[in-house]
Amino acid sequence: MNTEEKLNARKWWWLKRGKYNKGLILSGFIAFLLYCILGPIFIAPHTEFEETLFEMAFQGIFYGFMMVLANVFYTSGWLIDLLFNKSNSEPFRRRLFALGYWFSFTLPISLILWVMTRFFIWGK
């Protein structure tokens, strides 16, 4: 890739960052809803479960930190694009973005579902 192509690739990734962050916010909201809905069903029979304002604030701050970390990894998508997309292929870039986007989107939801499954199966 020449310098202009590198700048265009960087701009492409920069313009997609908003969509990526909206996906992270939506995913975090869905994960939190699942936690609030399924927690009393699967966790409460085995241990104390309540959702206080303090816990919600703590979880929100922690999720914000995780979003910052996810954005660091998002930047690595641009670096991978520069290293491995020698022909400046748009389909390669779109697939790489989609892979990172859907992995990041499903991770918080999968984590909550794993916790609920753990309580459902083992009760701990």
mmCIF file with all atom_site columns, N, CA, C and O in Angstrom, residues 19-66:
data_model
loop_
_atom_site.group_PDB
_atom_site.id
_atom_site.type_symbol
_atom_site.label_atom_id
_atom_site.label_alt_id
_atom_site.label_comp_id
_atom_site.label_asym_id
_atom_site.label_entity_id
_atom_site.label_seq_id
_atom_site.pdbx_PDB_ins_code
_atom_site.Cartn_x
_atom_site.Cartn_y
_atom_site.Cartn_z
_atom_site.occupancy
_atom_site.B_iso_or_equiv
_atom_site.pdbx_formal_charge
_atom_site.auth_seq_id
_atom_site.auth_comp_id
_atom_site.auth_asym_id
_atom_site.auth_atom_id
_atom_site.pdbx_PDB_model_num
ATOM 1   N N  . LYS A 1 19 ? -20.200 3.328   14.250 1.00 0.00 ? 19 LYS A N  1
ATOM 2   C CA . LYS A 1 19 ? -21.053 2.142   14.155 1.00 0.00 ? 19 LYS A CA 1
ATOM 3   C C  . LYS A 1 19 ? -20.603 1.089   15.163 1.00 0.00 ? 19 LYS A C  1
ATOM 4   O O  . LYS A 1 19 ? -21.426 0.454   15.824 1.00 0.00 ? 19 LYS A O  1
ATOM 5   N N  . TYR A 1 20 ? -19.301 0.920   15.295 1.00 0.00 ? 20 TYR A N  1
ATOM 6   C CA . TYR A 1 20 ? -18.742 -0.053  16.231 1.00 0.00 ? 20 TYR A CA 1
ATOM 7   C C  . TYR A 1 20 ? -19.156 0.286   17.668 1.00 0.00 ? 20 TYR A C  1
ATOM 8   O O  . TYR A 1 20 ? -19.622 -0.577  18.407 1.00 0.00 ? 20 TYR A O  1
ATOM 9   N N  . ASN A 1 21 ? -19.026 1.551   18.039 1.00 0.00 ? 21 ASN A N  1
ATOM 10  C CA . ASN A 1 21 ? -19.373 1.958   19.397 1.00 0.00 ? 21 ASN A CA 1
ATOM 11  C C  . ASN A 1 21 ? -20.871 1.885   19.663 1.00 0.00 ? 21 ASN A C  1
ATOM 12  O O  . ASN A 1 21 ? -21.291 1.532   20.768 1.00 0.00 ? 21 ASN A O  1
ATOM 13  N N  . LYS A 1 22 ? -21.688 2.174   18.673 1.00 0.00 ? 22 LYS A N  1
ATOM 14  C CA . LYS A 1 22 ? -23.140 2.000   18.831 1.00 0.00 ? 22 LYS A CA 1
ATOM 15  C C  . LYS A 1 22 ? -23.466 0.530   19.071 1.00 0.00 ? 22 LYS A C  1
ATOM 16  O O  . LYS A 1 22 ? -24.332 0.202   19.888 1.00 0.00 ? 22 LYS A O  1
ATOM 17  N N  . GLY A 1 23 ? -22.775 -0.354  18.366 1.00 0.00 ? 23 GLY A N  1
ATOM 18  C CA . GLY A 1 23 ? -22.966 -1.787  18.582 1.00 0.00 ? 23 GLY A CA 1
ATOM 19  C C  . GLY A 1 23 ? -22.562 -2.207  19.979 1.00 0.00 ? 23 GLY A C  1
ATOM 20  O O  . GLY A 1 23 ? -23.236 -3.030  20.618 1.00 0.00 ? 23 GLY A O  1
ATOM 21  N N  . LEU A 1 24 ? -21.464 -1.643  20.496 1.00 0.00 ? 24 LEU A N  1
ATOM 22  C CA . LEU A 1 24 ? -21.039 -1.959  21.860 1.00 0.00 ? 24 LEU A CA 1
ATOM 23  C C  . LEU A 1 24 ? -22.072 -1.483  22.885 1.00 0.00 ? 24 LEU A C  1
ATOM 24  O O  . LEU A 1 24 ? -22.363 -2.185  23.852 1.00 0.00 ? 24 LEU A O  1
ATOM 25  N N  . ILE A 1 25 ? -22.612 -0.296  22.684 1.00 0.00 ? 25 ILE A N  1
ATOM 26  C CA . ILE A 1 25 ? -23.626 0.232   23.604 1.00 0.00 ? 25 ILE A CA 1
ATOM 27  C C  . ILE A 1 25 ? -24.872 -0.644  23.569 1.00 0.00 ? 25 ILE A C  1
ATOM 28  O O  . ILE A 1 25 ? -25.410 -1.019  24.623 1.00 0.00 ? 25 ILE A O  1
ATOM 29  N N  . LEU A 1 26 ? -25.333 -1.002  22.381 1.00 0.00 ? 26 LEU A N  1
ATOM 30  C CA . LEU A 1 26 ? -26.506 -1.858  22.248 1.00 0.00 ? 26 LEU A CA 1
ATOM 31  C C  . LEU A 1 26 ? -26.269 -3.227  22.883 1.00 0.00 ? 26 LEU A C  1
ATOM 32  O O  . LEU A 1 26 ? -27.112 -3.748  23.615 1.00 0.00 ? 26 LEU A O  1
ATOM 33  N N  . SER A 1 27 ? -25.102 -3.795  22.639 1.00 0.00 ? 27 SER A N  1
ATOM 34  C CA . SER A 1 27 ? -24.758 -5.089  23.202 1.00 0.00 ? 27 SER A CA 1
ATOM 35  C C  . SER A 1 27 ? -24.714 -5.041  24.726 1.00 0.00 ? 27 SER A C  1
ATOM 36  O O  . SER A 1 27 ? -25.217 -5.949  25.403 1.00 0.00 ? 27 SER A O  1
ATOM 37  N N  . GLY A 1 28 ? -24.138 -3.996  25.270 1.00 0.00 ? 28 GLY A N  1
ATOM 38  C CA . GLY A 1 28 ? -24.096 -3.846  26.727 1.00 0.00 ? 28 GLY A CA 1
ATOM 39  C C  . GLY A 1 28 ? -25.486 -3.703  27.309 1.00 0.00 ? 28 GLY A C  1
ATOM 40  O O  . GLY A 1 28 ? -25.791 -4.273  28.368 1.00 0.00 ? 28 GLY A O  1
ATOM 41  N N  . PHE A 1 29 ? -26.355 -2.971  26.628 1.00 0.00 ? 29 PHE A N  1
ATOM 42  C CA . PHE A 1 29 ? -27.737 -2.813  27.088 1.00 0.00 ? 29 PHE A CA 1
ATOM 43  C C  . PHE A 1 29 ? -28.475 -4.152  27.068 1.00 0.00 ? 29 PHE A C  1
ATOM 44  O O  . PHE A 1 29 ? -29.172 -4.500  28.022 1.00 0.00 ? 29 PHE A O  1
ATOM 45  N N  . ILE A 1 30 ? -28.319 -4.913  25.987 1.00 0.00 ? 30 ILE A N  1
ATOM 46  C CA . ILE A 1 30 ? -28.965 -6.223  25.890 1.00 0.00 ? 30 ILE A CA 1
ATOM 47  C C  . ILE A 1 30 ? -28.433 -7.157  26.978 1.00 0.00 ? 30 ILE A C  1
ATOM 48  O O  . ILE A 1 30 ? -29.204 -7.856  27.642 1.00 0.00 ? 30 ILE A O  1
ATOM 49  N N  . ALA A 1 31 ? -27.120 -7.152  27.199 1.00 0.00 ? 31 ALA A N  1
ATOM 50  C CA . ALA A 1 31 ? -26.519 -8.000  28.236 1.00 0.00 ? 31 ALA A CA 1
ATOM 51  C C  . ALA A 1 31 ? -27.053 -7.611  29.614 1.00 0.00 ? 31 ALA A C  1
ATOM 52  O O  . ALA A 1 31 ? -27.373 -8.483  30.432 1.00 0.00 ? 31 ALA A O  1
ATOM 53  N N  . PHE A 1 32 ? -27.166 -6.312  29.880 1.00 0.00 ? 32 PHE A N  1
ATOM 54  C CA . PHE A 1 32 ? -27.685 -5.864  31.174 1.00 0.00 ? 32 PHE A CA 1
ATOM 55  C C  . PHE A 1 32 ? -29.147 -6.278  31.349 1.00 0.00 ? 32 PHE A C  1
ATOM 56  O O  . PHE A 1 32 ? -29.548 -6.724  32.426 1.00 0.00 ? 32 PHE A O  1
ATOM 57  N N  . LEU A 1 33 ? -29.945 -6.140  30.298 1.00 0.00 ? 33 LEU A N  1
ATOM 58  C CA . LEU A 1 33 ? -31.342 -6.575  30.373 1.00 0.00 ? 33 LEU A CA 1
ATOM 59  C C  . LEU A 1 33 ? -31.437 -8.072  30.653 1.00 0.00 ? 33 LEU A C  1
ATOM 60  O O  . LEU A 1 33 ? -32.250 -8.506  31.481 1.00 0.00 ? 33 LEU A O  1
ATOM 61  N N  . LEU A 1 34 ? -30.618 -8.851  29.964 1.00 0.00 ? 34 LEU A N  1
ATOM 62  C CA . LEU A 1 34 ? -30.612 -10.299 30.217 1.00 0.00 ? 34 LEU A CA 1
ATOM 63  C C  . LEU A 1 34 ? -30.229 -10.599 31.658 1.00 0.00 ? 34 LEU A C  1
ATOM 64  O O  . LEU A 1 34 ? -30.825 -11.471 32.302 1.00 0.00 ? 34 LEU A O  1
ATOM 65  N N  . TYR A 1 35 ? -29.247 -9.880  32.168 1.00 0.00 ? 35 TYR A N  1
ATOM 66  C CA . TYR A 1 35 ? -28.814 -10.054 33.552 1.00 0.00 ? 35 TYR A CA 1
ATOM 67  C C  . TYR A 1 35 ? -29.965 -9.746  34.513 1.00 0.00 ? 35 TYR A C  1
ATOM 68  O O  . TYR A 1 35 ? -30.218 -10.494 35.455 1.00 0.00 ? 35 TYR A O  1
ATOM 69  N N  . CYS A 1 36 ? -30.667 -8.648  34.280 1.00 0.00 ? 36 CYS A N  1
ATOM 70  C CA . CYS A 1 36 ? -31.776 -8.252  35.159 1.00 0.00 ? 36 CYS A CA 1
ATOM 71  C C  . CYS A 1 36 ? -32.972 -9.187  35.054 1.00 0.00 ? 36 CYS A C  1
ATOM 72  O O  . CYS A 1 36 ? -33.665 -9.429  36.044 1.00 0.00 ? 36 CYS A O  1
ATOM 73  N N  . ILE A 1 37 ? -33.220 -9.715  33.872 1.00 0.00 ? 37 ILE A N  1
ATOM 74  C CA . ILE A 1 37 ? -34.361 -10.613 33.672 1.00 0.00 ? 37 ILE A CA 1
ATOM 75  C C  . ILE A 1 37 ? -34.048 -12.027 34.140 1.00 0.00 ? 37 ILE A C  1
ATOM 76  O O  . ILE A 1 37 ? -34.854 -12.653 34.846 1.00 0.00 ? 37 ILE A O  1
ATOM 77  N N  . LEU A 1 38 ? -32.875 -12.535 33.763 1.00 0.00 ? 38 LEU A N  1
ATOM 78  C CA . LEU A 1 38 ? -32.542 -13.925 34.071 1.00 0.00 ? 38 LEU A CA 1
ATOM 79  C C  . LEU A 1 38 ? -31.921 -14.105 35.450 1.00 0.00 ? 38 LEU A C  1
ATOM 80  O O  . LEU A 1 38 ? -31.978 -15.203 36.011 1.00 0.00 ? 38 LEU A O  1
ATOM 81  N N  . GLY A 1 39 ? -31.323 -13.063 36.011 1.00 0.00 ? 39 GLY A N  1
ATOM 82  C CA . GLY A 1 39 ? -30.699 -13.164 37.332 1.00 0.00 ? 39 GLY A CA 1
ATOM 83  C C  . GLY A 1 39 ? -31.634 -13.661 38.408 1.00 0.00 ? 39 GLY A C  1
ATOM 84  O O  . GLY A 1 39 ? -31.297 -14.605 39.140 1.00 0.00 ? 39 GLY A O  1
ATOM 85  N N  . PRO A 1 40 ? -32.831 -13.063 38.546 1.00 0.00 ? 40 PRO A N  1
ATOM 86  C CA . PRO A 1 40 ? -33.746 -13.562 39.573 1.00 0.00 ? 40 PRO A CA 1
ATOM 87  C C  . PRO A 1 40 ? -34.201 -15.012 39.325 1.00 0.00 ? 40 PRO A C  1
ATOM 88  O O  . PRO A 1 40 ? -34.521 -15.741 40.262 1.00 0.00 ? 40 PRO A O  1
ATOM 89  N N  . ILE A 1 41 ? -34.198 -15.428 38.088 1.00 0.00 ? 41 ILE A N  1
ATOM 90  C CA . ILE A 1 41 ? -34.636 -16.784 37.756 1.00 0.00 ? 41 ILE A CA 1
ATOM 91  C C  . ILE A 1 41 ? -33.539 -17.804 38.045 1.00 0.00 ? 41 ILE A C  1
ATOM 92  O O  . ILE A 1 41 ? -33.805 -18.856 38.646 1.00 0.00 ? 41 ILE A O  1
ATOM 93  N N  . PHE A 1 42 ? -32.311 -17.523 37.623 1.00 0.00 ? 42 PHE A N  1
ATOM 94  C CA . PHE A 1 42 ? -31.241 -18.516 37.706 1.00 0.00 ? 42 PHE A CA 1
ATOM 95  C C  . PHE A 1 42 ? -30.281 -18.320 38.881 1.00 0.00 ? 42 PHE A C  1
ATOM 96  O O  . PHE A 1 42 ? -29.745 -19.291 39.413 1.00 0.00 ? 42 PHE A O  1
ATOM 97  N N  . ILE A 1 43 ? -30.035 -17.078 39.297 1.00 0.00 ? 43 ILE A N  1
ATOM 98  C CA . ILE A 1 43 ? -29.065 -16.830 40.365 1.00 0.00 ? 43 ILE A CA 1
ATOM 99  C C  . ILE A 1 43 ? -29.731 -16.799 41.733 1.00 0.00 ? 43 ILE A C  1
ATOM 100 O O  . ILE A 1 43 ? -29.236 -17.391 42.693 1.00 0.00 ? 43 ILE A O  1
ATOM 101 N N  . ALA A 1 44 ? -30.873 -16.108 41.830 1.00 0.00 ? 44 ALA A N  1
ATOM 102 C CA . ALA A 1 44 ? -31.531 -15.910 43.128 1.00 0.00 ? 44 ALA A CA 1
ATOM 103 C C  . ALA A 1 44 ? -31.822 -17.211 43.888 1.00 0.00 ? 44 ALA A C  1
ATOM 104 O O  . ALA A 1 44 ? -31.689 -17.232 45.104 1.00 0.00 ? 44 ALA A O  1
ATOM 105 N N  . PRO A 1 45 ? -32.195 -18.309 43.234 1.00 0.00 ? 45 PRO A N  1
ATOM 106 C CA . PRO A 1 45 ? -32.434 -19.535 44.014 1.00 0.00 ? 45 PRO A CA 1
ATOM 107 C C  . PRO A 1 45 ? -31.176 -20.083 44.701 1.00 0.00 ? 45 PRO A C  1
ATOM 108 O O  . PRO A 1 45 ? -31.275 -20.872 45.637 1.00 0.00 ? 45 PRO A O  1
ATOM 109 N N  . HIS A 1 46 ? -30.001 -19.680 44.267 1.00 0.00 ? 46 HIS A N  1
ATOM 110 C CA . HIS A 1 46 ? -28.749 -20.238 44.785 1.00 0.00 ? 46 HIS A CA 1
ATOM 111 C C  . HIS A 1 46 ? -27.976 -19.276 45.676 1.00 0.00 ? 46 HIS A C  1
ATOM 112 O O  . HIS A 1 46 ? -27.202 -19.701 46.525 1.00 0.00 ? 46 HIS A O  1
ATOM 113 N N  . THR A 1 47 ? -28.128 -17.995 45.455 1.00 0.00 ? 47 THR A N  1
ATOM 114 C CA . THR A 1 47 ? -27.385 -16.995 46.224 1.00 0.00 ? 47 THR A CA 1
ATOM 115 C C  . THR A 1 47 ? -28.164 -15.686 46.189 1.00 0.00 ? 47 THR A C  1
ATOM 116 O O  . THR A 1 47 ? -29.115 -15.540 45.419 1.00 0.00 ? 47 THR A O  1
ATOM 117 N N  . GLU A 1 48 ? -27.759 -14.744 47.008 1.00 0.00 ? 48 GLU A N  1
ATOM 118 C CA . GLU A 1 48 ? -28.442 -13.461 47.051 1.00 0.00 ? 48 GLU A CA 1
ATOM 119 C C  . GLU A 1 48 ? -28.293 -12.736 45.715 1.00 0.00 ? 48 GLU A C  1
ATOM 120 O O  . GLU A 1 48 ? -27.205 -12.664 45.159 1.00 0.00 ? 48 GLU A O  1
ATOM 121 N N  . PHE A 1 49 ? -29.395 -12.225 45.218 1.00 0.00 ? 49 PHE A N  1
ATOM 122 C CA . PHE A 1 49 ? -29.372 -11.471 43.963 1.00 0.00 ? 49 PHE A CA 1
ATOM 123 C C  . PHE A 1 49 ? -30.248 -10.246 44.112 1.00 0.00 ? 49 PHE A C  1
ATOM 124 O O  . PHE A 1 49 ? -31.442 -10.357 44.389 1.00 0.00 ? 49 PHE A O  1
ATOM 125 N N  . GLU A 1 50 ? -29.654 -9.094  43.980 1.00 0.00 ? 50 GLU A N  1
ATOM 126 C CA . GLU A 1 50 ? -30.409 -7.847  43.909 1.00 0.00 ? 50 GLU A CA 1
ATOM 127 C C  . GLU A 1 50 ? -29.615 -6.858  43.077 1.00 0.00 ? 50 GLU A C  1
ATOM 128 O O  . GLU A 1 50 ? -28.393 -6.925  43.018 1.00 0.00 ? 50 GLU A O  1
ATOM 129 N N  . GLU A 1 51 ? -30.307 -5.982  42.442 1.00 0.00 ? 51 GLU A N  1
ATOM 130 C CA . GLU A 1 51 ? -29.669 -4.999  41.568 1.00 0.00 ? 51 GLU A CA 1
ATOM 131 C C  . GLU A 1 51 ? -29.915 -3.618  42.179 1.00 0.00 ? 51 GLU A C  1
ATOM 132 O O  . GLU A 1 51 ? -31.004 -3.073  42.064 1.00 0.00 ? 51 GLU A O  1
ATOM 133 N N  . THR A 1 52 ? -28.895 -3.074  42.839 1.00 0.00 ? 52 THR A N  1
ATOM 134 C CA . THR A 1 52 ? -29.013 -1.757  43.459 1.00 0.00 ? 52 THR A CA 1
ATOM 135 C C  . THR A 1 52 ? -28.474 -0.686  42.520 1.00 0.00 ? 52 THR A C  1
ATOM 136 O O  . THR A 1 52 ? -27.792 -0.984  41.535 1.00 0.00 ? 52 THR A O  1
ATOM 137 N N  . LEU A 1 53 ? -28.766 0.550   42.858 1.00 0.00 ? 53 LEU A N  1
ATOM 138 C CA . LEU A 1 53 ? -28.282 1.672   42.055 1.00 0.00 ? 53 LEU A CA 1
ATOM 139 C C  . LEU A 1 53 ? -26.748 1.703   42.044 1.00 0.00 ? 53 LEU A C  1
ATOM 140 O O  . LEU A 1 53 ? -26.135 1.961   41.008 1.00 0.00 ? 53 LEU A O  1
ATOM 141 N N  . PHE A 1 54 ? -26.130 1.411   43.191 1.00 0.00 ? 54 PHE A N  1
ATOM 142 C CA . PHE A 1 54 ? -24.669 1.371   43.274 1.00 0.00 ? 54 PHE A CA 1
ATOM 143 C C  . PHE A 1 54 ? -24.106 0.305   42.336 1.00 0.00 ? 54 PHE A C  1
ATOM 144 O O  . PHE A 1 54 ? -23.128 0.550   41.619 1.00 0.00 ? 54 PHE A O  1
ATOM 145 N N  . GLU A 1 55 ? -24.710 -0.884  42.344 1.00 0.00 ? 55 GLU A N  1
ATOM 146 C CA . GLU A 1 55 ? -24.228 -1.968  41.471 1.00 0.00 ? 55 GLU A CA 1
ATOM 147 C C  . GLU A 1 55 ? -24.395 -1.609  39.998 1.00 0.00 ? 55 GLU A C  1
ATOM 148 O O  . GLU A 1 55 ? -23.529 -1.908  39.180 1.00 0.00 ? 55 GLU A O  1
ATOM 149 N N  . MET A 1 56 ? -25.506 -0.969  39.668 1.00 0.00 ? 56 MET A N  1
ATOM 150 C CA . MET A 1 56 ? -25.717 -0.560  38.277 1.00 0.00 ? 56 MET A CA 1
ATOM 151 C C  . MET A 1 56 ? -24.679 0.472   37.855 1.00 0.00 ? 56 MET A C  1
ATOM 152 O O  . MET A 1 56 ? -24.152 0.403   36.745 1.00 0.00 ? 56 MET A O  1
ATOM 153 N N  . ALA A 1 57 ? -24.380 1.427   38.741 1.00 0.00 ? 57 ALA A N  1
ATOM 154 C CA . ALA A 1 57 ? -23.371 2.440   38.428 1.00 0.00 ? 57 ALA A CA 1
ATOM 155 C C  . ALA A 1 57 ? -22.001 1.783   38.260 1.00 0.00 ? 57 ALA A C  1
ATOM 156 O O  . ALA A 1 57 ? -21.265 2.102   37.324 1.00 0.00 ? 57 ALA A O  1
ATOM 157 N N  . PHE A 1 58 ? -21.662 0.860   39.149 1.00 0.00 ? 58 PHE A N  1
ATOM 158 C CA . PHE A 1 58 ? -20.383 0.159   39.063 1.00 0.00 ? 58 PHE A CA 1
ATOM 159 C C  . PHE A 1 58 ? -20.289 -0.622  37.751 1.00 0.00 ? 58 PHE A C  1
ATOM 160 O O  . PHE A 1 58 ? -19.274 -0.573  37.061 1.00 0.00 ? 58 PHE A O  1
ATOM 161 N N  . GLN A 1 59 ? -21.359 -1.337  37.410 1.00 0.00 ? 59 GLN A N  1
ATOM 162 C CA . GLN A 1 59 ? -21.362 -2.106  36.163 1.00 0.00 ? 59 GLN A CA 1
ATOM 163 C C  . GLN A 1 59 ? -21.250 -1.184  34.953 1.00 0.00 ? 59 GLN A C  1
ATOM 164 O O  . GLN A 1 59 ? -20.574 -1.512  33.973 1.00 0.00 ? 59 GLN A O  1
ATOM 165 N N  . GLY A 1 60 ? -21.919 -0.037  34.998 1.00 0.00 ? 60 GLY A N  1
ATOM 166 C CA . GLY A 1 60 ? -21.835 0.920   33.899 1.00 0.00 ? 60 GLY A CA 1
ATOM 167 C C  . GLY A 1 60 ? -20.430 1.475   33.727 1.00 0.00 ? 60 GLY A C  1
ATOM 168 O O  . GLY A 1 60 ? -19.926 1.593   32.603 1.00 0.00 ? 60 GLY A O  1
ATOM 169 N N  . ILE A 1 61 ? -19.777 1.810   34.842 1.00 0.00 ? 61 ILE A N  1
ATOM 170 C CA . ILE A 1 61 ? -18.400 2.315   34.781 1.00 0.00 ? 61 ILE A CA 1
ATOM 171 C C  . ILE A 1 61 ? -17.470 1.223   34.263 1.00 0.00 ? 61 ILE A C  1
ATOM 172 O O  . ILE A 1 61 ? -16.611 1.478   33.412 1.00 0.00 ? 61 ILE A O  1
ATOM 173 N N  . PHE A 1 62 ? -17.645 0.008   34.758 1.00 0.00 ? 62 PHE A N  1
ATOM 174 C CA . PHE A 1 62 ? -16.813 -1.104  34.303 1.00 0.00 ? 62 PHE A CA 1
ATOM 175 C C  . PHE A 1 62 ? -17.023 -1.361  32.810 1.00 0.00 ? 62 PHE A C  1
ATOM 176 O O  . PHE A 1 62 ? -16.068 -1.573  32.067 1.00 0.00 ? 62 PHE A O  1
ATOM 177 N N  . TYR A 1 63 ? -18.278 -1.302  32.358 1.00 0.00 ? 63 TYR A N  1
ATOM 178 C CA . TYR A 1 63 ? -18.547 -1.516  30.938 1.00 0.00 ? 63 TYR A CA 1
ATOM 179 C C  . TYR A 1 63 ? -17.936 -0.396  30.092 1.00 0.00 ? 63 TYR A C  1
ATOM 180 O O  . TYR A 1 63 ? -17.432 -0.642  28.996 1.00 0.00 ? 63 TYR A O  1
ATOM 181 N N  . GLY A 1 64 ? -17.959 0.826   30.611 1.00 0.00 ? 64 GLY A N  1
ATOM 182 C CA . GLY A 1 64 ? -17.306 1.934   29.904 1.00 0.00 ? 64 GLY A CA 1
ATOM 183 C C  . GLY A 1 64 ? -15.815 1.679   29.749 1.00 0.00 ? 64 GLY A C  1
ATOM 184 O O  . GLY A 1 64 ? -15.243 1.923   28.681 1.00 0.00 ? 64 GLY A O  1
ATOM 185 N N  . PHE A 1 65 ? -15.177 1.177   30.810 1.00 0.00 ? 65 PHE A N  1
ATOM 186 C CA . PHE A 1 65 ? -13.758 0.819   30.728 1.00 0.00 ? 65 PHE A CA 1
ATOM 187 C C  . PHE A 1 65 ? -13.550 -0.271  29.680 1.00 0.00 ? 65 PHE A C  1
ATOM 188 O O  . PHE A 1 65 ? -12.593 -0.224  28.902 1.00 0.00 ? 65 PHE A O  1
ATOM 189 N N  . MET A 1 66 ? -14.440 -1.254  29.653 1.00 0.00 ? 66 MET A N  1
ATOM 190 C CA . MET A 1 66 ? -14.323 -2.339  28.674 1.00 0.00 ? 66 MET A CA 1
ATOM 191 C C  . MET A 1 66 ? -14.529 -1.819  27.250 1.00 0.00 ? 66 MET A C  1
ATOM 192 O O  . MET A 1 66 ? -13.915 -2.324  26.307 1.00 0.00 ? 66 MET A O  1
#
